[in-house]
XYZ file of C-alpha atoms in Angstrom:
358
model
C 94.335 35.214 98.946
C 93.536 31.543 97.017
C 90.319 31.149 95.292
C 89.481 28.848 98.132
C 90.075 31.493 100.997
C 88.555 34.323 98.814
C 85.344 32.226 98.548
C 85.102 31.197 101.939
C 85.724 34.665 103.278
C 82.601 35.778 101.297
C 80.638 33.244 102.431
C 81.475 34.102 106.114
C 80.952 37.626 105.575
C 84.991 38.231 106.118
C 86.974 40.899 104.122
C 88.436 39.601 100.676
C 91.302 41.179 98.723
C 88.926 41.543 95.572
C 85.189 40.241 95.031
C 85.829 36.551 93.446
C 84.743 35.554 90.292
C 83.151 32.123 89.128
C 81.836 30.971 86.033
C 79.560 28.592 84.566
C 79.555 27.200 80.828
C 78.357 24.304 78.727
C 80.928 21.654 77.518
C 81.413 23.638 73.830
C 82.443 26.796 75.689
C 84.781 24.715 78.025
C 86.286 23.275 74.925
C 86.558 26.947 73.060
C 88.193 28.116 76.222
C 90.916 25.688 76.228
C 91.753 26.225 73.136
C 92.047 29.555 73.406
C 94.072 29.257 76.953
C 95.984 26.339 75.404
C 95.710 23.944 78.099
C 94.537 20.636 78.902
C 92.200 19.888 81.703
C 89.739 22.090 83.913
C 92.192 23.011 86.555
C 94.604 24.351 84.012
C 92.049 26.482 82.480
C 90.711 27.538 86.391
C 94.322 28.751 86.691
C 94.967 30.309 83.349
C 91.628 32.384 83.797
C 92.283 33.219 87.268
C 88.870 31.853 88.265
C 87.679 31.492 91.975
C 86.083 28.109 90.676
C 83.261 26.647 92.701
C 83.751 22.875 91.871
C 80.759 20.602 91.415
C 80.722 17.224 92.935
C 77.935 14.885 91.428
C 77.828 11.512 92.748
C 77.413 8.679 89.926
C 74.458 6.631 90.285
C 73.907 2.726 89.147
C 70.358 1.542 89.070
C 69.510 -1.239 90.444
C 67.246 -1.873 87.391
C 70.260 -1.211 85.136
C 69.205 -3.537 82.351
C 66.384 -1.207 81.761
C 68.834 1.433 81.066
C 71.187 1.982 78.186
C 73.672 4.316 79.806
C 75.456 5.046 83.184
C 73.657 7.344 85.317
C 75.360 10.346 86.364
C 74.731 13.230 88.949
C 71.465 15.156 88.469
C 70.842 13.642 84.726
C 71.721 10.650 83.004
C 74.251 10.033 79.909
C 72.257 7.464 78.782
C 68.708 7.295 78.068
C 66.953 8.134 81.379
C 67.667 10.053 84.511
C 68.469 9.064 87.922
C 64.635 9.097 88.321
C 63.740 6.945 85.033
C 62.621 10.007 82.863
C 63.645 9.419 79.272
C 66.148 11.526 77.646
C 66.183 12.665 73.950
C 69.167 14.396 72.538
C 68.702 17.518 70.774
C 71.264 19.329 68.372
C 71.060 23.225 68.559
C 73.707 24.920 66.366
C 77.021 23.817 67.689
C 75.469 22.496 71.080
C 73.978 18.929 71.972
C 71.207 19.312 74.768
C 69.365 16.330 76.489
C 65.577 17.473 76.537
C 63.263 15.174 78.740
C 61.011 12.861 77.059
C 57.314 11.729 78.185
C 56.918 12.157 81.791
C 56.747 8.524 83.616
C 53.880 9.371 85.800
C 52.199 11.516 83.333
C 49.085 9.071 83.673
C 48.926 8.569 87.249
C 45.955 9.753 89.035
C 46.300 8.495 92.725
C 48.627 7.931 95.102
C 48.365 4.083 95.494
C 49.348 3.885 91.731
C 53.097 5.405 92.865
C 54.187 1.791 94.314
C 54.097 0.430 90.952
C 56.499 2.785 89.599
C 59.687 0.795 89.332
C 62.609 3.788 88.969
C 62.540 5.329 92.255
C 66.298 5.767 92.962
C 67.965 3.723 95.702
C 69.724 6.119 98.001
C 72.690 3.040 98.345
C 73.019 3.065 94.637
C 74.900 6.479 94.250
C 78.728 6.515 94.297
C 79.746 8.457 97.398
C 82.999 7.441 97.734
C 83.820 8.456 93.954
C 82.447 11.992 94.989
C 84.974 11.561 97.777
C 88.240 10.799 95.821
C 87.363 13.889 93.555
C 86.868 16.109 96.605
C 90.079 15.038 98.432
C 91.954 16.120 94.836
C 89.696 19.238 94.656
C 89.243 21.054 97.905
C 92.710 22.113 99.019
C 92.435 24.523 96.365
C 88.420 25.275 95.474
C 85.223 25.349 97.411
C 83.281 22.627 96.602
C 79.387 22.228 95.924
C 77.018 19.045 95.527
C 75.288 16.899 95.040
C 71.862 18.343 93.115
C 68.507 18.256 94.873
C 65.210 19.303 94.100
C 61.458 19.360 94.968
C 59.371 20.796 91.972
C 62.010 20.233 89.137
C 62.157 16.472 89.697
C 58.299 16.643 89.905
C 57.988 18.248 86.782
C 60.261 15.764 84.980
C 58.289 13.030 86.320
C 54.841 14.822 85.694
C 55.125 17.048 82.864
C 55.182 20.988 83.614
C 51.447 21.650 82.579
C 50.403 18.758 84.798
C 52.477 19.128 87.657
C 50.969 22.827 87.964
C 48.064 21.599 87.881
C 48.445 18.945 90.526
C 49.386 21.859 92.999
C 45.943 23.494 92.322
C 43.576 20.269 92.052
C 45.021 17.160 93.158
C 46.841 18.101 96.593
C 46.961 14.183 97.965
C 48.422 12.922 95.063
C 50.996 16.076 94.726
C 51.875 15.572 98.660
C 52.376 11.662 97.727
C 54.816 12.558 95.154
C 56.649 15.250 97.051
C 56.958 12.985 100.069
C 58.751 10.178 97.624
C 60.987 13.207 96.062
C 62.247 14.563 99.615
C 62.429 10.716 101.415
C 64.996 9.466 98.795
C 66.892 12.952 98.667
C 67.040 13.375 102.305
C 68.464 9.647 103.014
C 71.010 10.365 99.857
C 71.874 13.795 101.170
C 72.671 12.307 104.946
C 75.123 9.983 103.580
C 76.586 12.116 101.145
C 77.323 14.659 103.889
C 78.519 11.972 106.142
C 81.021 10.627 103.511
C 82.271 13.845 102.213
C 82.882 15.590 105.442
C 85.231 18.470 105.327
C 85.614 18.088 101.360
C 82.572 19.597 100.993
C 81.466 23.073 101.270
C 78.105 23.976 99.651
C 75.041 22.283 98.868
C 73.126 22.927 95.937
C 69.175 23.157 95.954
C 67.947 23.825 92.433
C 64.399 24.583 92.451
C 63.237 26.904 89.389
C 60.183 28.756 90.621
C 60.644 31.773 88.317
C 59.602 32.901 84.688
C 60.820 35.832 82.843
C 58.027 37.845 83.823
C 56.879 36.144 87.196
C 56.410 33.370 89.318
C 55.388 30.273 88.296
C 53.565 29.706 91.148
C 51.995 32.006 93.889
C 53.928 32.581 97.475
C 50.963 30.909 99.044
C 50.944 27.518 96.962
C 54.797 27.934 97.471
C 54.161 27.864 101.369
C 51.797 25.102 101.518
C 53.653 22.568 99.470
C 57.559 23.489 99.755
C 58.294 25.982 102.596
C 58.463 23.177 105.856
C 60.311 20.766 103.139
C 62.828 23.724 102.244
C 63.069 24.081 105.898
C 63.786 20.488 106.568
C 66.733 20.428 103.886
C 68.488 23.784 105.324
C 68.321 22.216 108.820
C 70.063 19.176 107.958
C 72.210 21.058 105.612
C 73.498 23.672 108.575
C 73.573 20.605 111.018
C 76.735 19.575 108.970
C 77.819 23.121 108.986
C 77.381 23.462 105.427
C 76.034 26.370 103.302
C 72.949 26.017 101.487
C 73.148 27.282 97.880
C 69.610 27.871 96.407
C 68.993 28.680 92.659
C 66.169 29.481 90.725
C 66.210 31.635 87.424
C 63.335 34.159 86.685
C 61.545 36.759 88.564
C 61.493 35.328 91.932
C 61.767 37.944 94.141
C 58.706 37.550 95.971
C 59.810 34.429 97.313
C 63.041 35.628 98.799
C 62.208 36.459 101.873
C 60.811 32.932 102.749
C 63.595 31.393 101.204
C 65.739 33.547 103.800
C 63.370 32.469 106.761
C 64.068 28.674 105.448
C 67.659 29.221 105.794
C 69.334 29.775 102.105
C 72.802 31.419 102.379
C 73.431 31.834 98.858
C 71.039 33.047 96.138
C 71.656 32.121 92.361
C 71.301 33.425 89.512
C 70.150 37.033 90.193
C 68.514 37.408 86.711
C 68.086 41.140 86.781
C 66.736 41.689 83.824
C 63.434 40.215 85.141
C 60.973 42.329 87.006
C 61.638 42.876 90.999
C 65.208 41.669 90.281
C 66.877 44.927 90.428
C 70.449 44.291 91.670
C 70.611 47.565 93.480
C 66.960 46.894 95.138
C 67.923 43.593 96.102
C 71.309 44.289 97.903
C 69.488 46.901 99.690
C 66.742 44.835 100.919
C 68.535 41.601 101.609
C 72.073 42.162 101.557
C 72.646 41.681 104.960
C 71.230 38.469 104.941
C 72.255 36.391 101.890
C 75.458 36.249 99.313
C 74.565 36.888 95.625
C 75.873 34.535 93.262
C 75.278 35.242 89.458
C 74.009 38.508 87.993
C 76.268 38.661 84.683
C 73.307 38.669 82.055
C 73.721 35.726 79.463
C 70.745 36.156 77.592
C 72.019 39.363 75.760
C 74.901 40.939 77.119
C 77.550 37.874 77.295
C 76.312 36.073 73.730
C 75.400 39.056 71.801
C 77.047 42.483 73.306
C 80.723 43.712 72.752
C 83.481 42.847 75.431
C 83.186 46.870 76.235
C 79.116 45.946 77.320
C 80.052 43.126 79.504
C 82.710 45.415 81.454
C 80.082 47.658 82.114
C 77.472 44.989 83.096
C 80.267 43.733 85.207
C 80.724 46.939 87.116
C 77.460 47.635 87.414
C 76.718 43.995 89.067
C 80.200 44.905 91.522
C 78.611 48.269 92.114
C 75.231 46.915 93.607
C 75.620 43.662 94.688
C 79.042 44.659 96.270
C 78.608 47.757 97.132
C 80.105 47.082 100.398
C 82.700 45.070 99.252
C 80.975 41.963 100.638
C 78.254 39.198 100.082
C 78.519 38.495 96.209
C 80.167 36.352 93.702
C 80.452 37.295 90.260
C 79.231 34.685 87.874
C 77.222 34.419 84.645
C 73.303 34.100 85.555
C 73.773 30.464 84.178
C 75.809 28.404 81.909
C 77.532 30.650 79.477
C 75.890 29.312 75.904
C 77.771 27.734 72.910
C 78.984 30.674 70.453
C 79.498 33.054 73.038
C 82.375 35.020 71.818
C 85.683 33.816 74.385
C 86.443 37.839 74.299
C 83.458 38.253 76.054
C 84.259 35.950 78.680
C 87.376 36.660 79.254
C 86.063 40.771 79.509
C 83.961 39.472 82.460
C 86.662 37.827 84.028
C 89.554 40.492 83.615
C 86.943 43.357 85.044
C 86.842 41.451 88.300
C 90.342 40.391 88.337
C 92.448 43.215 86.821
C 89.859 46.095 87.739
């Protein structure tokens, strides 16, 4: 089977010749892999590694207030000094890696819904580069499954208000929280509709990222999640399904208490299956939810991938295959999140080859 046919078969609960393997990684890891395999571009790397890569499509964004930005706005985050939502960014050097952390939340001092009209950086859905995504998708989609753009409720909210204030809003300022979430939903819904219309058959998956889990528990209670996010998630899943696309939902951490509600909303793929967290045991997840969702991820990148030996990685990968794909279906192997700078190339290869070579 080709990479695209293999992934689509898993998404449609059809038999496959083997479980597919995807890979998420930072720019530093991409550079080290290309050097190891002596290849020049991403697609050469996918072929050299025998990856069933799900390829990302992020529409660029050109702000109507471009003079207030110092860099072009791309995808969910900016390559300049602000995100698409106007959140300031600051580069942070961490060993070999460079990350862009969020600066002062621009809505931090807002205390009423009326004040939201003053904010000048609400994204304009007409300013996204839909045609650019389409041109990229046309080149990619014959060979690989595609995913995009990047939409979120609470992650965007936290960027704009700050994590602590965002959590307090849900408990003490419901009217403001609803007003902000309404704007966040409205902008992205308009963008998503146009994105789905323009890309058509060249898009397979829509990516919703809304981290609700910490290492030991949820960020918020299921009751609070249902109050603020359940109906919004249903609306997005319904919209995505109306265009015959699958919903790929991402939340790190101990998110198991929310899984039944997410499934009722209509998600199709759950990522990243951080099984080191309470409630996220892979065998139990497969038993409880395997008939309703495709799992993506599972391979621990907090300890095993960066610090283990290749044999440790092989054991980790086999355990995920034996549990999450115990019936030969419903699982796409991948690192739990982006493989981080400094991770041994030999460990990454061990993960992939355990799937492709047995």
